[in-house]
């Protein structure tokens, strides 16, 4: 029997090897550990894959360097891996280091299917972020100590400019990190030091720089400051109009915007693919913006076993677009802005009323025409197969129904070692957030639906937040009633649609927060606006003393215009003394609270709940 099994195993292995054709990057001139540019080698190797299927581009383990085609300050972006119209191709790194230089994008995956990147790390020798230790902060100057070799700069006319490989920048968007645990310094947000780095500077002894003036706050000695020198330059991995993409066992130490951006793509999986601080180099930062961001995708966005640290924005954001109707052209056509690009012919499109924010009739896109107006602005003419809704007007919205993705996020760690929030998700498809550990600076989970600023759609219909641990989240949440601070509660559900009465139709539906553990130092558990079917059940709430309470929201729950709310069967620590549920645009009978929960329901009084 063992002999037969061995034969079957060998046969299966032989078939697998023959199913994948392996090509070596070294056959195209790439030399590991040589520090020579391999961009052309990669280009030639990928060209050889054109028209082929089931190919593996193999990188023998080593260091491989990617250099931009221009190093003279040009805004042109060089792409390391440029994949177009390829199918079933695997990039196998074998534990290699991919080192990028200057203004570069890691990968473009356009109009592809079945692409896998696996088993490598990515970094920049000179990242677009610098860091320094604060030596002293006073009312008249700020002293910092910086490694000039790692983070080179020049001083001209008493002002500092940071330099890199083919770039120079005076931009210094800053965040502060605790010297001991390397987490975001509590109760600090963006630009914590103000514009101090644009002020007069002088070099002093032992690598110390003195900036004259008073910084916005005076942080403790030893605090570490990160200084980003760009914002949204170019993404790391851009997945565009592609299907079945897998990023597996990848460590991304740096990228010049989002680590991963998916647009109009179907089925994207990130498995143990993390944006991570390169601690071996003494850093406290990783990438410039979001770890991952997905706009108008479909199928399933699956994120498992990822731990992102040091990035300049949220852990993940999944959403569509609320596209403003600028002009009704005729009975079947409208004009929209440039974000009309997030549509394809044949898509199902919801029409949304601006006042109610409710999805209405569905239209089918028949034609999409780019337009340029007399004022120079650009947009799209969208034509539908059937007449537009009779009550549609300028200022209303359209939302793409076809390009809406579900999200499965499991076994991840969402930590304080990056700015802002944890998970942002607005999609009509199913959302499962399960078995994760949250230890965030801002809100752990933010569910919005935006019709007044970012215009990120859309209303959620089925969200399950289960079996997670939330520990001491919200150390840089909303302290001052300011929407630009990083969230009101551990779970914040704040669409921009505002209820006007207890009968206003809810925006979101069916959000379940069940079987989680909340370890909290402050009051806010949930803030929710305009939800029908909000369940907070079978959770455990444990009071900690890790930090001092400070938040703007003083109640456990702050609810606005919600319907069918159930709060029951939760185990609540006696030391968690906040038992208030504050409501507005609601009636008390729209909430069911278990008798043993000891919560008191009251109406909002003397609180400005709609923030700036």
XYZ file of C-alpha atoms in Angstrom:
612
model
C 0.000 0.000 0.000
C 2.853 2.394 0.918
C 4.518 1.602 -2.411
C 1.337 2.489 -4.317
C 0.942 5.753 -2.393
C 4.572 6.657 -3.123
C 4.050 6.052 -6.832
C 0.898 8.187 -6.798
C 2.721 11.004 -4.947
C 5.646 10.966 -7.385
C 3.250 10.930 -10.310
C 1.302 13.901 -8.943
C 4.535 15.828 -8.283
C 5.777 15.112 -11.802
C 2.500 16.350 -13.278
C 2.659 19.513 -11.152
C 6.214 20.291 -12.276
C 5.241 19.810 -15.880
C 2.127 21.949 -15.452
C 4.282 24.996 -14.678
C 7.050 26.147 -16.976
C 9.849 27.751 -14.960
C 12.040 30.501 -16.369
C 14.984 31.984 -14.477
C 15.457 35.736 -14.139
C 19.207 35.095 -14.378
C 18.700 33.903 -17.966
C 17.726 37.489 -18.807
C 20.870 39.111 -17.438
C 19.879 39.678 -13.809
C 22.702 39.016 -11.355
C 21.711 38.609 -7.700
C 23.648 40.688 -5.156
C 25.294 42.753 -7.910
C 23.205 45.882 -7.167
C 22.841 46.334 -10.920
C 19.491 47.446 -12.339
C 17.244 44.525 -13.312
C 14.222 46.463 -14.636
C 15.026 45.569 -18.258
C 15.693 41.950 -17.303
C 12.256 41.735 -15.694
C 10.674 43.410 -18.709
C 12.264 40.910 -21.105
C 11.287 37.972 -18.915
C 7.659 39.115 -18.725
C 7.605 39.706 -22.483
C 8.655 36.084 -22.949
C 5.584 35.080 -20.916
C 3.207 36.876 -23.275
C 0.775 34.422 -24.806
C 1.940 31.699 -22.422
C 0.109 30.201 -19.457
C 1.174 28.603 -16.196
C 4.607 30.213 -16.057
C 6.867 30.786 -13.041
C 9.396 33.610 -13.189
C 11.949 32.417 -10.654
C 14.380 34.592 -8.696
C 17.220 32.629 -7.072
C 17.546 33.933 -3.528
C 19.517 37.168 -3.310
C 19.298 40.941 -3.492
C 17.907 42.485 -6.694
C 17.953 46.224 -7.366
C 15.393 48.224 -9.337
C 16.492 51.654 -10.573
C 14.313 54.356 -12.168
C 14.825 55.269 -15.799
C 15.212 58.915 -14.716
C 17.173 60.080 -11.667
C 17.028 63.806 -12.353
C 13.910 64.787 -10.417
C 11.585 63.732 -13.224
C 8.006 62.943 -12.215
C 7.970 59.928 -14.515
C 7.362 56.687 -12.634
C 9.339 53.555 -13.460
C 7.538 50.260 -12.806
C 9.497 47.298 -11.477
C 7.094 44.557 -12.595
C 4.855 45.723 -15.448
C 2.324 42.967 -16.176
C -0.167 43.483 -18.997
C -2.568 40.943 -20.494
C -0.901 37.974 -18.809
C -2.523 34.845 -17.413
C -1.480 32.402 -14.684
C 1.982 33.852 -14.048
C 3.802 33.421 -10.719
C 6.625 35.671 -9.547
C 8.629 33.452 -7.177
C 11.093 35.292 -4.934
C 12.499 32.417 -2.849
C 13.095 34.804 0.053
C 14.860 37.447 -2.052
C 15.170 41.158 -1.284
C 13.852 43.534 -3.951
C 15.437 46.949 -3.362
C 13.963 49.949 -5.158
C 15.433 53.395 -5.718
C 13.825 56.785 -6.291
C 10.417 57.365 -7.835
C 9.254 53.834 -8.585
C 6.187 51.623 -8.478
C 6.674 48.035 -7.377
C 4.203 46.405 -9.751
C 1.406 47.122 -12.207
C -1.024 44.268 -12.830
C -3.304 45.364 -15.659
C -5.885 43.262 -17.479
C -4.399 40.060 -16.085
C -5.766 36.858 -14.596
C -4.294 34.420 -12.116
C -1.221 36.465 -11.139
C 0.715 35.446 -8.004
C 3.546 37.297 -6.266
C 5.171 35.365 -3.425
C 8.122 34.900 -1.097
C 10.125 38.136 -1.129
C 10.558 41.483 0.613
C 10.534 45.011 -0.815
C 12.392 48.058 0.454
C 14.021 51.317 -0.610
C 17.632 52.138 0.267
C 16.523 55.754 0.718
C 12.825 55.862 1.620
C 10.617 58.915 1.126
C 10.274 59.203 4.916
C 12.869 60.297 7.460
C 12.881 59.971 11.219
C 14.608 61.623 14.147
C 14.738 61.583 17.927
C 13.513 64.635 19.798
C 16.296 65.772 22.118
C 14.620 68.853 23.557
C 11.416 70.814 22.960
C 10.991 74.337 24.311
C 8.883 77.402 23.611
C 11.643 78.816 21.403
C 13.247 75.847 19.639
C 13.100 72.118 18.902
C 16.245 69.968 18.893
C 16.245 66.678 17.014
C 18.935 64.115 16.313
C 18.977 62.448 12.917
C 21.179 59.923 11.142
C 22.276 61.986 8.142
C 23.652 58.972 6.322
C 20.331 57.137 6.482
C 18.227 60.282 5.968
C 20.328 62.790 3.992
C 19.416 66.465 3.876
C 20.817 69.851 2.914
C 20.448 73.234 4.587
C 20.204 76.268 2.338
C 19.238 79.777 3.432
C 18.619 78.416 6.943
C 15.938 75.990 5.696
C 16.124 72.216 5.472
C 15.432 70.095 2.403
C 15.573 66.313 2.384
C 17.236 64.573 -0.533
C 17.148 61.094 -1.977
C 17.962 59.193 -5.126
C 16.872 61.654 -7.795
C 14.545 63.648 -5.544
C 14.464 66.575 -3.150
C 11.629 67.650 -0.844
C 10.865 70.211 1.838
C 7.559 68.531 2.709
C 7.601 67.069 6.220
C 4.193 65.712 7.220
C 4.898 64.451 10.723
C 3.669 61.934 13.288
C 5.015 61.143 16.746
C 5.938 57.744 18.203
C 6.577 56.693 21.789
C 10.288 56.108 22.397
C 9.739 52.794 24.200
C 6.985 50.863 22.430
C 7.314 52.651 19.047
C 3.547 53.204 18.933
C 1.768 56.418 17.941
C 2.147 58.793 20.881
C -1.266 58.921 22.619
C -3.485 61.914 21.889
C -1.407 63.019 18.921
C -2.583 63.208 15.335
C -1.354 64.481 11.968
C 1.101 67.349 11.943
C 1.569 67.089 15.688
C 4.551 69.463 15.583
C 2.934 71.935 13.196
C 5.212 73.669 10.680
C 8.336 73.695 12.854
C 10.372 71.935 10.143
C 9.729 74.821 7.747
C 11.352 77.250 10.178
C 14.962 78.410 10.508
C 17.351 75.555 11.273
C 20.982 75.200 12.201
C 23.281 72.203 12.520
C 24.847 71.770 15.927
C 27.258 69.213 17.339
C 26.762 65.429 17.297
C 24.181 65.388 14.524
C 21.714 67.652 16.325
C 19.475 69.988 14.311
C 17.872 72.985 16.025
C 14.661 74.395 14.541
C 13.753 77.825 15.874
C 10.189 78.549 16.915
C 7.576 76.780 18.991
C 6.193 73.475 17.820
C 2.472 72.790 18.058
C 3.032 70.606 21.127
C 6.088 69.963 23.292
C 6.586 66.185 23.248
C 8.653 64.269 25.812
C 12.376 63.855 25.253
C 13.156 60.721 23.302
C 9.941 60.866 21.277
C 10.543 59.763 17.690
C 9.181 61.853 14.837
C 8.554 60.548 11.329
C 8.652 63.031 8.456
C 7.018 62.024 5.179
C 8.461 63.767 2.122
C 5.661 62.890 -0.289
C 1.996 61.930 -0.303
C 0.371 59.599 -2.843
C 3.312 59.659 -5.271
C 2.669 56.239 -6.753
C 1.286 53.023 -5.288
C 3.221 49.853 -4.523
C 1.156 47.092 -6.149
C -1.533 48.429 -8.491
C -4.096 45.778 -9.440
C -6.249 47.171 -12.243
C -8.978 45.456 -14.258
C -7.590 42.071 -13.261
C -8.932 38.845 -11.793
C -7.740 36.306 -9.211
C -4.640 38.051 -7.878
C -2.676 36.565 -4.965
C -0.006 38.273 -2.844
C 1.497 35.684 -0.503
C 4.352 35.699 2.001
C 5.481 39.204 1.083
C 7.005 41.825 3.376
C 6.768 45.395 2.116
C 8.999 47.719 4.110
C 8.310 50.781 1.992
C 6.188 52.116 -0.860
C 5.434 55.647 -2.025
C 1.679 55.642 -1.392
C -0.742 52.758 -0.765
C 0.992 49.429 -0.411
C -1.687 47.686 -2.470
C -4.336 49.422 -4.586
C -7.056 47.424 -6.311
C -9.400 49.032 -8.845
C -12.087 47.402 -10.991
C -10.627 43.996 -10.175
C -12.155 40.712 -9.088
C -10.963 38.416 -6.282
C -7.839 39.764 -4.598
C -6.154 37.805 -1.811
C -3.467 39.025 0.567
C -2.127 36.124 2.626
C 0.714 36.936 5.005
C 1.441 39.974 2.845
C 2.278 42.779 5.253
C 3.433 46.394 5.230
C 5.995 46.293 8.004
C 8.516 48.466 9.828
C 12.076 47.443 8.964
C 13.258 47.135 12.548
C 16.682 45.874 11.440
C 17.302 49.383 10.075
C 16.008 51.041 13.240
C 12.916 52.486 11.570
C 9.511 53.262 13.045
C 7.782 53.781 9.646
C 6.972 51.678 6.595
C 4.909 52.944 3.647
C 3.585 56.424 2.901
C -0.195 55.820 2.905
C -2.787 53.013 3.386
C -1.581 49.439 3.675
C -4.294 48.431 1.203
C -7.081 50.252 -0.590
C -9.735 48.728 -2.852
C -12.054 50.825 -5.025
C -14.965 49.372 -6.996
C -13.747 45.802 -6.988
C -15.967 42.722 -7.049
C -15.846 39.105 -5.980
C -14.025 38.693 -2.655
C -11.291 40.794 -1.082
C -9.612 38.323 1.265
C -7.010 39.463 3.803
C -5.587 36.823 6.137
C -2.624 36.569 8.506
C -1.426 40.113 7.825
C 0.256 42.425 10.336
C 0.738 45.965 9.079
C 2.901 48.425 11.026
C 4.347 51.865 10.395
C 2.195 52.871 7.439
C 1.052 56.451 7.001
C -2.667 55.662 6.913
C -5.316 53.025 7.604
C -4.922 49.225 7.634
C -7.464 48.729 4.835
C -10.191 50.645 3.018
C -12.797 48.915 0.848
C -15.406 51.048 -0.898
C -17.098 52.146 -4.100
C -17.803 55.671 -5.338
C -20.745 58.018 -4.881
C -20.471 59.811 -8.208
C -22.146 63.227 -8.388
C -24.466 63.923 -11.298
C -23.344 67.272 -12.714
C -25.728 67.554 -15.629
C -28.746 65.723 -17.009
C -28.091 65.758 -20.744
C -31.184 63.999 -22.064
C -33.705 61.337 -21.074
C -31.036 58.621 -20.909
C -27.729 60.424 -20.274
C -25.897 62.297 -17.510
C -22.548 64.006 -17.111
C -20.302 63.180 -14.148
C -16.808 64.054 -12.932
C -13.610 62.125 -13.608
C -14.534 59.462 -11.054
C -16.959 58.210 -13.683
C -13.981 56.138 -14.790
C -15.018 53.572 -12.148
C -17.681 52.149 -14.454
C -17.759 49.787 -17.424
C -20.313 49.253 -20.173
C -23.047 46.835 -19.102
C -22.728 47.629 -15.389
C -25.776 47.846 -13.155
C -25.951 51.311 -11.601
C -27.976 52.505 -8.618
C -29.452 56.014 -8.675
C -29.248 57.691 -5.231
C -31.280 60.596 -3.954
C -29.010 63.124 -2.224
C -31.510 63.963 0.533
C -32.423 60.400 1.536
C -29.129 58.718 0.503
C -31.210 55.673 -0.408
C -30.559 53.432 -3.393
C -33.362 53.670 -5.895
C -33.880 52.410 -9.424
C -31.200 50.451 -11.269
C -29.967 51.438 -14.711
C -27.759 49.564 -17.190
C -24.806 51.467 -18.653
C -24.916 51.440 -22.439
C -22.094 53.836 -23.289
C -19.266 55.777 -21.591
C -17.780 58.783 -23.383
C -14.876 60.884 -22.030
C -15.559 64.624 -22.267
C -13.549 67.828 -21.908
C -15.490 70.943 -21.013
C -14.851 74.538 -22.041
C -13.397 75.339 -18.612
C -10.793 72.610 -19.104
C -12.340 70.168 -16.635
C -12.816 66.565 -17.664
C -15.508 64.027 -16.978
C -17.696 61.389 -18.590
C -20.980 61.224 -20.441
C -22.817 58.138 -19.186
C -25.676 56.797 -21.294
C -28.170 54.188 -20.100
C -30.292 51.634 -21.922
C -33.539 52.938 -20.398
C -34.824 56.384 -19.406
C -33.495 57.921 -16.203
C -35.701 58.026 -13.074
C -38.182 60.882 -13.394
C -37.187 62.472 -10.086
C -33.418 62.359 -10.760
C -31.749 65.762 -10.461
C -28.370 67.452 -10.561
C -26.554 66.816 -7.272
C -27.910 63.288 -6.884
C -25.523 60.345 -7.142
C -24.907 57.131 -8.968
C -23.296 54.062 -7.369
C -21.988 51.013 -9.215
C -23.827 47.852 -8.161
C -21.816 45.478 -10.346
C -18.418 46.482 -8.987
C -19.047 45.839 -5.279
C -16.822 43.440 -3.355
C -17.301 41.384 -0.232
C -14.568 41.476 2.417
C -13.181 38.615 4.489
C -10.564 39.725 7.012
C -9.276 37.076 9.414
C -6.367 36.378 11.750
C -4.759 39.783 11.316
C -3.091 42.156 13.767
C -4.137 45.796 13.535
C -1.811 47.804 15.778
C -0.958 51.288 17.082
C 2.290 51.377 15.133
C 0.662 53.285 12.284
C -1.411 56.440 12.028
C -5.179 56.684 11.990
C -7.727 53.889 12.005
C -7.903 50.144 11.444
C -10.525 48.813 9.046
C -12.640 51.060 6.803
C -15.309 49.275 4.811
C -18.439 50.361 2.964
C -19.906 47.817 0.568
C -23.349 46.293 0.013
C -21.796 42.819 -0.112
C -21.055 40.593 2.886
C -18.342 41.682 5.322
C -16.719 39.218 7.735
C -14.212 40.554 10.290
C -13.205 37.599 12.429
C -10.472 36.364 14.787
C -8.361 39.526 14.618
C -6.418 41.429 17.261
C -7.032 45.194 17.349
C -4.731 47.573 19.225
C -5.239 50.768 17.244
C -4.457 54.445 17.711
C -7.825 55.493 16.287
C -11.112 53.670 15.779
C -10.591 49.949 15.257
C -13.402 49.766 12.692
C -14.864 52.722 10.817
C -17.957 52.321 8.656
C -18.985 55.488 6.874
C -20.647 56.083 3.493
C -19.686 59.508 2.311
C -21.700 62.003 0.271
C -19.965 65.206 1.334
C -16.159 64.847 1.180
C -14.423 61.653 0.004
C -17.604 60.313 -1.680
C -16.777 56.736 -0.744
C -19.839 54.484 -1.082
C -21.823 52.610 -0.084
C -24.365 51.491 2.461
C -23.547 48.182 4.173
C -26.136 45.400 4.202
C -24.503 42.589 6.178
C -21.490 43.054 8.467
C -20.315 40.450 10.972
C -17.683 41.471 13.531
C -17.029 38.312 15.526
C -14.467 36.675 17.823
C -12.024 39.578 17.791
C -10.001 41.126 20.604
C -10.025 44.917 20.930
C -7.345 45.992 23.403
C -6.823 49.610 24.485
C -7.892 51.014 21.132
C -8.598 54.710 20.578
C -5.538 56.251 22.248
C -5.643 58.942 19.544
C -9.379 59.035 19.030
C -11.655 62.040 19.078
C -10.700 64.193 22.052
C -11.980 67.606 20.991
C -15.120 66.960 18.943
C -13.042 67.194 15.764
C -13.904 64.954 12.813
C -10.241 64.920 11.718
C -9.161 63.171 14.873
C -9.217 59.422 14.444
C -12.636 58.166 15.451
C -15.265 58.575 18.164
C -15.532 55.011 19.470
C -13.840 51.650 19.078
C -16.461 50.832 16.466
C -17.582 54.000 14.692
C -20.431 53.930 12.187
C -20.767 57.476 10.905
C -22.174 57.919 7.397
C -22.464 61.540 6.313
C -26.229 61.070 5.827
C -27.971 62.730 8.778
C -31.310 61.516 10.147
C -33.871 64.247 10.775
C -36.419 62.303 12.852
C -37.142 58.934 14.415
C -38.777 57.908 11.139
C -35.867 58.670 8.812
C -34.985 55.570 6.803
C -31.667 54.091 7.916
C -28.600 54.083 5.690
C -26.751 50.933 6.887
C -28.380 47.600 7.730
C -27.555 44.439 9.692
C -24.341 45.099 11.589
C -23.545 42.351 14.092
C -20.928 42.812 16.834
C -20.872 39.457 18.582
C -18.589 37.285 20.739
C -15.755 39.806 20.930
C -13.543 40.852 23.841
C -13.238 44.590 24.492
C -10.419 45.639 26.833
C -11.057 49.346 27.300
C -9.522 52.211 29.268
C -12.263 54.697 28.309
C -16.019 54.809 27.757
C -16.815 54.664 24.006
C -17.669 51.210 22.698
C -19.886 52.099 19.741
C -20.974 55.222 17.953
C -23.599 54.496 15.310
C -25.633 56.674 12.996
C -28.459 55.554 10.727
C -28.317 51.766 11.169
C -31.261 49.388 10.989
C -30.450 46.140 12.736
C -27.525 46.861 15.067
C -26.633 43.939 17.327
C -24.146 44.143 20.220
C -24.446 40.726 21.836
C -22.421 38.105 23.719
C -19.385 40.346 24.041
C -17.086 40.703 27.039
C -16.101 44.183 28.241
C -13.062 44.429 30.532
C -11.910 47.699 32.103
C -8.184 48.474 31.967
C -6.083 51.232 33.495
C -3.424 51.347 30.793
C -4.254 54.941 29.826
C -6.204 57.801 31.372
C -9.720 58.398 29.952
C -9.964 61.481 27.733
C -12.397 60.970 24.841
C -15.049 63.355 23.575
C -17.739 60.655 23.688
C -18.522 60.001 27.341
C -21.177 57.314 26.854
C -20.748 53.627 26.086
C -23.101 53.935 23.107
C -23.963 57.066 21.139
C -26.762 56.294 18.694
C -28.366 58.540 16.102
C -31.320 57.528 13.962
C -30.829 53.788 14.522
C -33.598 51.191 14.392
C -33.932 47.647 15.744
C -30.977 47.896 18.119
C -30.297 44.935 20.408
C -27.790 45.069 23.284
C -27.908 41.901 25.360
C -26.057 38.930 26.861
C -22.817 40.876 27.270
C -20.448 40.218 30.183
C -19.437 43.604 31.563
C -16.710 44.218 34.112
C -18.021 45.881 37.276
C -15.145 48.358 36.970
C -16.528 49.544 33.639
C -18.903 52.035 35.196
C -20.135 53.794 32.056
C -23.653 52.479 31.486
C -25.105 55.275 29.355
C -26.782 54.835 25.980
C -27.418 58.260 24.479
C -29.809 58.559 21.549
C -31.134 61.179 19.141
C -33.603 61.024 16.245
C -34.844 57.828 17.901
C -37.378 56.604 20.410
C -36.442 54.444 23.378
C -38.562 51.564 22.129
C -36.278 51.265 19.091
C -33.656 49.729 21.415
C -33.877 46.423 23.241
C -31.463 46.149 26.175
C -31.086 42.989 28.247
C -32.323 43.414 31.807
C -29.001 42.310 33.292
C -26.960 44.861 31.304
C -27.776 47.800 33.619
C -27.603 50.354 30.825
C -29.573 53.575 31.049
C -31.111 55.010 27.875
C -31.353 58.786 27.650
C -31.603 61.456 24.981
C -28.642 63.514 23.805
C -28.573 66.859 25.587
C -26.232 69.800 25.130
C -23.842 67.847 22.900
C -22.897 68.882 19.381
C -22.869 65.474 17.707
C -22.482 66.638 14.107
C -18.841 67.558 13.978
C -17.079 70.135 11.822
